[in-house]
Coordinates of N, CA, C and O in Angstrom, one line a residue:
M20 N 16.3 22.7 2.7 CA 14.9 22.4 2.5 C 14.7 21.1 2.5 O 15.4 20.3 2.0
T21 N 13.7 20.5 3.2 CA 13.3 18.9 3.4 C 11.8 18.8 3.3 O 11.0 19.3 3.8
Y22 N 11.8 17.4 2.8 CA 10.5 16.7 2.8 C 10.2 16.2 4.3 O 11.2 15.6 4.8
D23 N 9.2 16.8 5.0 CA 9.1 16.6 6.4 C 7.8 15.8 6.8 O 6.5 15.7 6.3
I24 N 7.9 14.8 7.7 CA 6.9 14.1 8.2 C 6.7 14.1 9.7 O 8.0 14.2 10.4
M25 N 5.6 14.6 10.4 CA 5.6 14.9 11.7 C 4.8 14.1 12.3 O 3.6 13.5 11.8
L26 N 5.3 13.6 13.8 CA 4.6 12.5 14.6 C 4.5 13.3 15.9 O 5.2 13.8 16.4
V27 N 3.1 13.1 16.6 CA 2.9 13.6 17.7 C 2.2 12.7 18.6 O 1.5 11.8 18.2
R28 N 2.3 12.8 19.8 CA 1.5 12.2 21.0 C 0.2 12.7 21.1 O 0.2 13.8 21.5
V29 N -1.0 12.1 20.6 CA -2.3 13.2 20.3 C -2.8 12.8 21.7 O -2.8 11.8 22.6
Q30 N -3.1 14.3 22.6 CA -3.5 14.0 23.6 C -4.8 13.8 23.8 O -5.8 13.9 22.9
P31 N -5.4 13.1 24.8 CA -6.4 12.6 25.2 C -7.7 13.6 24.8 O -7.7 14.9 25.2
G32 N -8.6 13.1 23.9 CA -10.1 13.9 23.8 C -9.6 15.0 22.5 O -10.7 15.9 22.2
L33 N -8.5 15.2 22.2 CA -7.9 15.8 21.0 C -7.9 15.2 19.8 O -7.2 14.3 19.7
T34 N -7.7 16.1 18.8 CA -7.3 15.5 17.1 C -6.1 15.7 17.3 O -5.4 16.5 17.8
F35 N -5.5 14.8 16.0 CA -4.0 15.3 15.6 C -3.9 16.8 15.7 O -2.8 17.3 16.4
Q36 N -4.6 17.5 14.7 CA -4.6 18.9 14.4 C -4.7 19.8 15.8 O -4.0 20.6 16.1
E37 N -5.7 19.4 16.6 CA -5.8 20.3 17.9 C -4.4 20.2 18.7 O -4.0 21.0 19.6
T38 N -4.2 18.8 18.7 CA -3.0 18.7 19.6 C -1.7 19.3 19.1 O -0.8 20.0 19.6
L39 N -1.5 19.5 17.9 CA -0.5 20.0 17.3 C -0.8 21.7 17.1 O 0.4 22.6 17.5
D40 N -2.0 22.0 17.3 CA -2.1 23.4 17.3 C -1.9 23.9 19.0 O -1.3 25.0 19.2
R41 N -2.2 23.2 19.8 CA -1.7 23.5 21.2 C 0.0 23.3 21.4 O 0.3 24.3 22.0
L42 N 0.4 22.5 20.8 CA 2.1 22.7 20.8 C 2.5 23.9 20.2 O 3.3 24.6 20.8
N43 N 2.0 24.2 19.1 CA 2.7 25.4 18.3 C 2.2 26.6 19.0 O 3.1 27.7 18.7
A44 N 1.2 26.8 19.9 CA 0.5 27.9 20.9 C 1.7 28.2 21.5 O 1.9 29.5 21.7
G45 N 2.4 27.0 22.0 CA 3.2 27.3 23.2 C 4.7 27.8 22.7 O 5.5 27.8 23.5
F46 N 4.8 27.7 21.3 CA 6.3 27.9 20.7 C 6.6 29.3 20.6 O 5.9 30.3 20.0
D47 N 7.8 29.5 21.1 CA 8.4 31.0 21.1 C 9.6 31.0 20.4 O 10.6 30.5 20.6
P48 N 9.7 31.4 18.9 CA 10.7 31.3 17.9 C 11.9 31.9 18.4 O 12.9 31.6 18.2
D49 N 11.7 32.9 19.4 CA 12.8 33.6 20.1 C 13.5 33.0 21.1 O 14.6 33.6 21.6
A50 N 12.8 32.3 21.9 CA 13.4 31.5 22.9 C 14.3 30.1 22.5 O 14.1 29.8 21.4
D51 N 15.1 30.1 23.4 CA 15.8 28.7 23.4 C 15.3 27.6 23.5 O 14.2 27.6 24.4
L52 N 15.3 26.6 22.6 CA 14.7 25.3 22.6 C 14.8 24.5 24.0 O 16.2 24.7 24.8
P53 N 13.9 23.9 24.5 CA 14.1 23.5 25.9 C 15.1 22.2 26.0 O 15.2 21.5 24.7
L54 N 15.6 21.9 26.9 CA 16.5 20.7 27.0 C 15.8 19.5 27.0 O 14.9 19.5 27.4
L55 N 16.5 18.5 26.2 CA 15.8 17.2 26.3 C 15.7 16.6 27.9 O 16.8 16.5 28.3
R56 N 14.2 16.6 28.2 CA 14.3 15.8 29.4 C 13.0 14.5 29.2 O 12.0 14.8 29.2
L57 N 13.6 13.3 28.9 CA 12.8 12.1 28.6 C 12.6 11.6 29.7 O 13.4 11.4 30.7
T58 N 11.4 11.1 29.7 CA 11.1 9.7 31.1 C 11.6 8.4 30.4 O 12.2 8.1 29.6
D59 N 11.6 7.6 31.6 CA 12.0 6.3 31.4 C 11.5 5.6 30.5 O 11.9 4.7 29.7
A60 N 10.0 5.8 30.2 CA 9.4 5.3 29.2 C 9.6 5.8 28.3 O 9.7 4.9 26.9
Q61 N 10.0 7.0 27.7 CA 10.3 7.6 26.4 C 11.6 7.1 26.1 O 12.2 6.8 24.9
R62 N 12.5 7.0 27.0 CA 14.0 6.4 26.7 C 13.8 5.0 25.9 O 14.4 4.7 25.2
D63 N 13.0 4.2 27.0 CA 12.5 2.9 26.6 C 11.9 2.6 25.2 O 12.2 1.7 24.1
E64 N 11.0 3.7 24.6 CA 10.7 3.7 23.5 C 11.8 3.8 22.4 O 11.8 3.4 21.2
W65 N 12.5 4.9 22.7 CA 13.7 5.1 21.7 C 14.6 4.0 21.4 O 14.9 3.6 20.4
D66 N 14.8 3.1 22.8 CA 15.6 1.9 22.4 C 14.9 1.0 21.6 O 15.6 0.4 20.7
R67 N 13.6 0.6 21.7 CA 12.8 0.0 20.9 C 13.0 0.3 19.4 O 13.0 -0.3 18.5
I68 N 12.9 1.7 19.2 CA 12.6 2.2 17.9 C 13.7 1.9 17.5 O 14.2 1.6 16.3
L69 N 15.1 2.2 18.0 CA 16.4 2.1 17.4 C 16.7 0.5 16.7 O 17.1 0.1 16.1
G70 N 16.2 -0.2 17.8 CA 16.4 -1.9 17.5 C 15.5 -2.2 16.3 O 16.3 -3.0 15.6
R71 N 14.4 -1.7 16.2 CA 13.6 -2.3 15.1 C 14.0 -1.4 14.0 O 13.9 -2.2 12.9
V72 N 14.4 -0.4 13.7 CA 15.0 0.4 12.6 C 16.1 -0.2 12.2 O 16.4 -0.5 11.0
S73 N 17.0 -0.8 13.0 CA 18.4 -1.2 12.5 C 17.8 -2.7 11.9 O 18.6 -3.0 11.0
R74 N 16.9 -3.6 12.8 CA 16.6 -4.7 12.1 C 16.1 -4.8 10.8 O 16.2 -5.7 9.9
D75 N 14.8 -3.9 10.8 CA 13.8 -3.8 9.7 C 14.7 -3.1 8.6 O 14.1 -3.3 7.3
T76 N 15.5 -2.2 8.7 CA 15.9 -1.2 7.8 C 17.4 -1.2 7.5 O 17.7 -0.4 6.4
G77 N 18.2 -1.7 7.9 CA 19.7 -2.0 8.0 C 20.0 -0.9 9.0 O 19.5 -0.2 9.9
S78 N 21.2 -0.6 9.0 CA 22.0 0.1 9.8 C 22.0 1.6 9.8 O 21.2 2.3 9.0
G79 N 21.9 2.1 10.8 CA 21.8 3.5 11.0 C 22.7 4.3 12.1 O 23.3 3.6 12.9
E80 N 22.8 5.4 12.5 CA 23.8 6.1 13.2 C 23.0 6.9 14.2 O 22.2 8.0 14.0
S81 N 23.0 6.7 15.6 CA 22.2 7.5 16.7 C 23.3 8.3 17.5 O 24.3 8.0 17.8
K82 N 22.7 9.6 17.6 CA 23.3 10.6 18.4 C 22.2 11.4 19.8 O 21.1 11.3 19.1
E83 N 22.8 11.4 20.5 CA 22.1 12.3 21.5 C 22.5 13.7 21.6 O 23.6 14.0 21.9
Y84 N 21.5 14.6 21.3 CA 21.9 16.1 21.2 C 21.1 16.8 22.4 O 20.4 16.2 23.2
L85 N 21.6 18.0 22.8 CA 20.7 18.7 23.8 C 19.2 18.8 23.6 O 18.5 18.8 24.7
H86 N 18.7 18.7 22.5 CA 17.3 18.9 22.4 C 16.5 17.5 21.7 O 15.3 17.9 21.5
S87 N 17.3 16.7 21.2 CA 16.5 15.6 20.5 C 17.8 14.3 20.6 O 18.8 14.5 20.7
L88 N 17.0 13.1 20.2 CA 17.8 12.0 20.0 C 17.7 12.0 18.5 O 16.6 12.2 17.7
T89 N 18.5 11.6 17.9 CA 18.6 11.7 16.2 C 19.3 10.3 15.8 O 20.0 9.7 16.3
L90 N 18.4 9.7 14.7 CA 18.9 8.6 14.1 C 19.1 9.0 12.7 O 18.2 9.8 12.0
E91 N 20.2 8.8 11.8 CA 20.4 8.8 10.7 C 20.4 7.4 9.9 O 21.3 6.8 10.3
T92 N 19.6 7.2 8.9 CA 19.9 6.0 8.2 C 21.3 6.0 7.4 O 21.7 7.3 7.1
V93 N 21.9 5.1 7.1 CA 23.2 4.8 6.3 C 23.0 4.0 5.2 O 22.3 2.9 5.4
G94 N 23.7 4.3 3.9 CA 23.7 3.4 2.8 C 22.5 3.4 2.2 O 21.6 4.0 2.6
P95 N 22.1 2.6 1.3 CA 21.1 2.4 0.2 C 20.0 2.4 1.3 O 19.7 1.8 2.3
P96 N 18.5 3.0 0.8 CA 18.4 3.9 -0.3 C 19.1 5.1 -0.2 O 19.8 5.9 -1.1
R97 N 19.0 5.9 0.7 CA 19.7 7.2 0.8 C 19.5 7.5 2.6 O 18.7 6.8 3.2
R98 N 19.9 8.8 2.7 CA 19.7 9.3 4.2 C 18.3 9.7 4.6 O 17.9 10.5 3.9
V99 N 17.9 9.2 5.7 CA 16.4 9.5 6.3 C 16.9 9.8 7.7 O 17.6 9.2 8.2
Q100 N 16.4 11.2 8.2 CA 16.6 11.6 9.7 C 15.5 11.4 10.3 O 14.4 12.0 10.0
L101 N 15.5 10.8 11.8 CA 14.5 10.6 12.6 C 15.1 11.3 14.0 O 15.9 11.2 14.3
D102 N 14.2 12.4 14.3 CA 14.7 13.2 15.5 C 13.3 13.0 16.3 O 12.3 13.0 16.0
Y103 N 13.8 12.7 17.7 CA 12.8 12.2 18.5 C 13.0 12.9 19.8 O 14.1 13.3 20.2
C104 N 11.9 13.6 20.5 CA 11.9 14.4 21.5 C 10.8 13.9 22.3 O 10.6 14.5 23.6
G105 N 10.2 12.7 22.7 CA 9.5 12.1 23.3 C 8.0 12.2 23.1 O 7.4 11.3 22.9
D106 N 7.4 13.2 23.2 CA 6.0 13.5 22.9 C 6.0 13.8 21.4 O 4.9 14.1 20.8
T107 N 7.0 14.1 20.6 CA 7.1 14.5 19.1 C 8.3 13.6 18.5 O 9.1 13.7 19.1
A108 N 8.0 13.8 17.2 CA 9.4 13.2 16.3 C 8.9 13.6 14.9 O 7.9 14.3 14.8
H109 N 10.1 13.7 14.4 CA 10.0 14.5 13.0 C 10.9 13.6 12.1 O 12.1 13.3 12.4
I110 N 10.5 13.2 11.0 CA 11.3 12.5 10.1 C 11.4 13.7 8.6 O 10.5 14.1 8.4
E111 N 12.9 13.6 8.0 CA 13.0 14.3 7.1 C 13.9 13.5 6.1 O 14.8 12.9 6.4
V112 N 13.5 14.3 4.7 CA 14.7 13.6 3.6 C 14.7 14.7 2.7 O 13.9 15.6 2.6
A113 N 15.9 15.0 2.3 CA 16.3 16.1 1.5 C 15.9 15.9 0.3 O 15.6 14.9 -0.3
Y114 N 15.4 16.9 -0.3 CA 14.8 17.2 -1.8 C 16.0 17.2 -2.9 O 16.4 18.0 -3.5
R115 N 16.2 15.7 -3.1 CA 17.3 15.4 -4.3 C 17.1 14.1 -4.8 O 18.0 13.6 -5.3
H116 N 15.7 13.6 -4.4 CA 15.6 12.3 -5.0 C 14.4 12.3 -6.0 O 13.3 13.0 -5.9
S117 N 15.0 11.6 -7.1 CA 13.6 11.7 -8.5 C 13.4 10.5 -8.6 O 14.1 9.4 -8.6
G118 N 12.3 10.1 -9.6 CA 11.9 9.0 -10.0 C 12.3 7.7 -9.1 O 11.4 8.0 -7.9
P119 N 12.7 6.6 -9.4 CA 12.7 5.3 -8.5 C 13.2 5.5 -7.2 O 12.9 5.1 -6.2
A120 N 14.2 6.7 -7.1 CA 14.9 7.0 -6.0 C 14.3 7.5 -4.9 O 14.3 6.9 -3.9
A121 N 13.3 8.4 -5.6 CA 12.3 8.9 -4.6 C 11.5 8.3 -4.1 O 10.9 8.1 -2.6
L122 N 11.0 7.3 -4.7 CA 10.0 6.1 -4.3 C 10.6 5.1 -3.0 O 10.4 4.9 -2.0
E123 N 12.1 4.9 -3.5 CA 12.8 4.1 -2.4 C 13.0 4.7 -1.3 O 12.6 4.5 0.0
V124 N 13.3 6.0 -1.2 CA 13.3 6.9 0.1 C 12.2 7.3 0.7 O 12.1 7.2 2.0
T125 N 11.2 7.2 0.3 CA 9.8 7.6 0.9 C 9.3 6.3 1.3 O 8.7 6.5 2.5
E126 N 9.4 5.3 0.9 CA 9.1 3.9 1.5 C 9.7 3.7 2.6 O 9.4 3.5 3.7
L127 N 11.1 4.1 2.8 CA 12.0 3.8 3.8 C 11.7 4.9 4.8 O 11.3 4.5 6.2
A128 N 10.9 6.3 4.7 CA 10.6 7.1 5.5 C 9.1 6.6 6.1 O 9.0 6.7 7.4
Y129 N 8.5 6.1 5.5 CA 7.2 5.7 5.9 C 7.3 4.2 6.7 O 6.7 3.9 7.7
R130 N 8.4 3.4 6.3 CA 8.6 2.3 7.5 C 9.2 2.8 8.6 O 8.8 2.2 9.7
I131 N 9.9 3.9 8.5 CA 10.4 4.4 10.0 C 9.4 5.0 10.8 O 9.2 4.7 11.7
A132 N 8.4 5.6 10.1 CA 7.2 6.5 10.7 C 6.6 5.2 11.4 O 5.8 5.5 12.4
H133 N 6.2 4.2 10.9 CA 5.2 3.1 11.1 C 5.9 2.4 12.4 O 5.2 2.1 13.7
I134 N 7.3 2.4 12.5 CA 7.9 1.9 13.4 C 7.9 2.7 14.8 O 7.5 2.2 15.8
V135 N 7.9 4.1 14.4 CA 7.7 5.0 15.5 C 6.3 5.1 16.1 O 6.3 4.9 17.3
E136 N 5.2 5.1 15.2 CA 4.1 4.5 15.6 C 4.0 3.3 16.6 O 3.1 3.5 17.8
D137 N 4.5 2.4 16.2 CA 4.1 1.2 16.8 C 4.8 1.0 18.2 O 4.3 0.7 19.1
E138 N 6.0 1.6 18.4 CA 6.8 1.6 19.3 C 6.6 2.5 20.6 O 7.0 2.7 21.9
S139 N 5.9 3.8 20.0 CA 5.9 4.9 20.8 C 4.5 5.4 20.9 O 4.3 6.1 22.1
G140 N 3.8 5.0 20.1 CA 2.1 5.6 20.1 C 1.9 7.0 19.7 O 0.7 7.5 19.8
L141 N 2.9 7.6 19.3 CA 2.9 8.6 18.6 C 2.0 8.5 17.2 O 2.1 7.3 16.6
T142 N 1.3 9.5 16.6 CA 0.6 9.5 15.5 C 1.4 10.3 14.3 O 1.7 11.4 14.5
G143 N 1.8 9.5 13.2 CA 2.1 10.5 12.3 C 1.4 11.0 11.0 O 0.3 10.5 10.6
R144 N 1.8 11.9 10.6 CA 1.0 12.7 9.4 C 2.2 13.5 8.5 O 3.2 14.2 8.7
D145 N 1.8 13.1 7.2 CA 2.6 13.6 6.1 C 2.1 14.9 5.6 O 1.1 14.8 4.9
F146 N 2.4 16.1 6.2 CA 1.6 17.3 5.8 C 1.9 17.8 4.1 O 1.5 18.5 3.5
E147 N 3.1 17.1 3.8 CA 3.5 17.2 2.0 C 2.4 17.1 1.3 O 2.1 17.8 0.2
V148 N 1.7 15.8 1.7 CA 0.8 15.4 0.6 C -0.7 15.3 1.4 O -1.6 14.7 1.0
G149 N -0.7 15.7 2.8 CA -1.8 15.5 3.5 C -2.5 14.3 3.8 O -3.7 13.9 3.7
Q150 N -1.6 13.3 4.2 CA -2.2 12.3 4.7 C -1.5 11.5 6.0 O -0.6 11.7 6.1
P151 N -2.2 10.6 6.8 CA -1.8 9.9 7.7 C -0.7 8.9 7.1 O -0.6 8.4 6.3
T152 N 0.5 8.8 8.2 CA 1.4 7.7 7.7 C 1.1 6.4 7.8 O 1.5 5.6 7.1
R153 N 0.3 6.2 8.8 CA -0.3 4.6 9.2 C -0.8 4.1 7.8 O -0.7 3.2 7.6
T154 N -1.8 5.2 7.1 CA -2.4 4.5 5.9 C -2.1 5.1 4.6 O -2.6 5.0 3.7
G155 N -1.2 6.3 4.6 CA -1.0 6.8 3.6 C -0.2 6.0 2.6 O 0.4 5.1 2.9
D156 N 0.1 6.7 1.5 CA 0.4 5.9 0.1 C 1.9 6.6 0.0 O 2.0 7.7 -0.4
P157 N 2.8 5.8 0.3 CA 4.3 6.5 -0.1 C 4.5 6.6 -1.7 O 5.5 7.5 -1.6
V158 N 3.9 6.0 -2.3 CA 3.9 6.5 -3.7 C 3.5 8.1 -4.2 O 4.3 8.5 -4.8
K159 N 2.4 8.3 -3.3 CA 2.1 9.7 -3.7 C 2.9 10.6 -2.7 O 3.3 11.7 -3.3
A160 N 3.6 10.1 -2.0 CA 4.6 11.0 -1.0 C 6.0 11.1 -2.2 O 6.5 12.2 -2.5
A161 N 6.3 10.0 -2.8 CA 7.2 9.9 -3.9 C 7.4 10.8 -4.9 O 8.0 11.7 -5.4
V162 N 5.9 11.1 -5.4 CA 5.7 11.7 -6.9 C 5.8 13.2 -6.0 O 6.3 14.2 -6.8
R163 N 5.5 13.8 -4.9 CA 5.6 15.2 -4.5 C 7.0 15.3 -4.4 O 7.7 16.3 -4.6
L164 N 8.0 14.3 -3.6 CA 9.4 14.3 -3.3 C 10.3 14.7 -4.7 O 11.0 15.5 -4.9
S165 N 9.6 13.9 -5.8 CA 10.2 13.7 -7.0 C 10.2 15.4 -7.7 O 10.9 15.8 -8.3
G166 N 8.7 15.5 -7.8 CA 8.4 17.0 -8.2 C 9.1 18.0 -7.9 O 9.8 18.8 -8.6
V167 N 9.1 18.2 -6.5 CA 10.0 19.2 -5.9 C 11.4 19.3 -6.1 O 12.3 20.1 -6.3
S168 N 11.8 17.9 -6.0 CA 13.3 17.8 -6.4 C 13.8 18.2 -7.8 O 14.8 18.8 -8.1
D169 N 13.0 17.5 -8.8 CA 13.0 18.3 -10.0 C 13.4 19.6 -10.5 O 13.9 20.1 -11.0
W170 N 12.1 20.2 -9.8 CA 12.0 21.7 -9.9 C 13.1 22.3 -9.3 O 13.7 23.3 -10.0
A171 N 13.7 21.9 -8.0 CA 14.6 22.7 -7.3 C 16.0 22.3 -8.2 O 16.9 23.1 -8.3
Q172 N 16.1 21.4 -8.9 CA 17.3 20.9 -9.8 C 17.6 21.8 -11.0 O 18.3 22.4 -11.3
H173 N 16.3 22.1 -11.5 CA 16.3 22.7 -12.9 C 16.2 24.2 -12.6 O 16.8 25.4 -13.1
R174 N 15.5 24.8 -11.3 CA 15.6 26.4 -11.0 C 16.5 26.6 -10.2 O 16.8 27.9 -10.3
L175 N 17.0 26.0 -9.2 CA 18.0 26.4 -8.4 C 19.6 26.1 -8.7 O 20.6 26.7 -7.8
S176 N 19.7 25.3 -9.5 CA 21.1 24.9 -9.7 C 21.9 25.7 -10.9 O 21.5 26.4 -11.4

């Protein structure tokens, strides 16, 4: 289970939610995921995202899989994973951070979301706390992350 932030390329004339609804309407949970087929422009976006994340947040490890491009931050504050598919991206943070560590890792996740938005034109939304990443408050996200992490630590350990 992870704390998730979703980014999508909002289709002209649609809202974020309408775009997401259209994407979800075509999703078949029983079908194989489509192979990653990025345009040259999307590859260029990815390269710019990687460059900025490396410069702005420190080192990261990038890998290409059959269905997405992935970046995992390494070192402090903690691991944040970004999966990029061209017209969508997804940021996830494990539910194991509490207190100041939760704030540190949510600030990192929001910084990465801002970079993705700047370099790709995707729009981010943190559904965990119901706010856009562009104007949302990482402190609110940290409170949620910390609360769920504490709950899981006490109930599931």
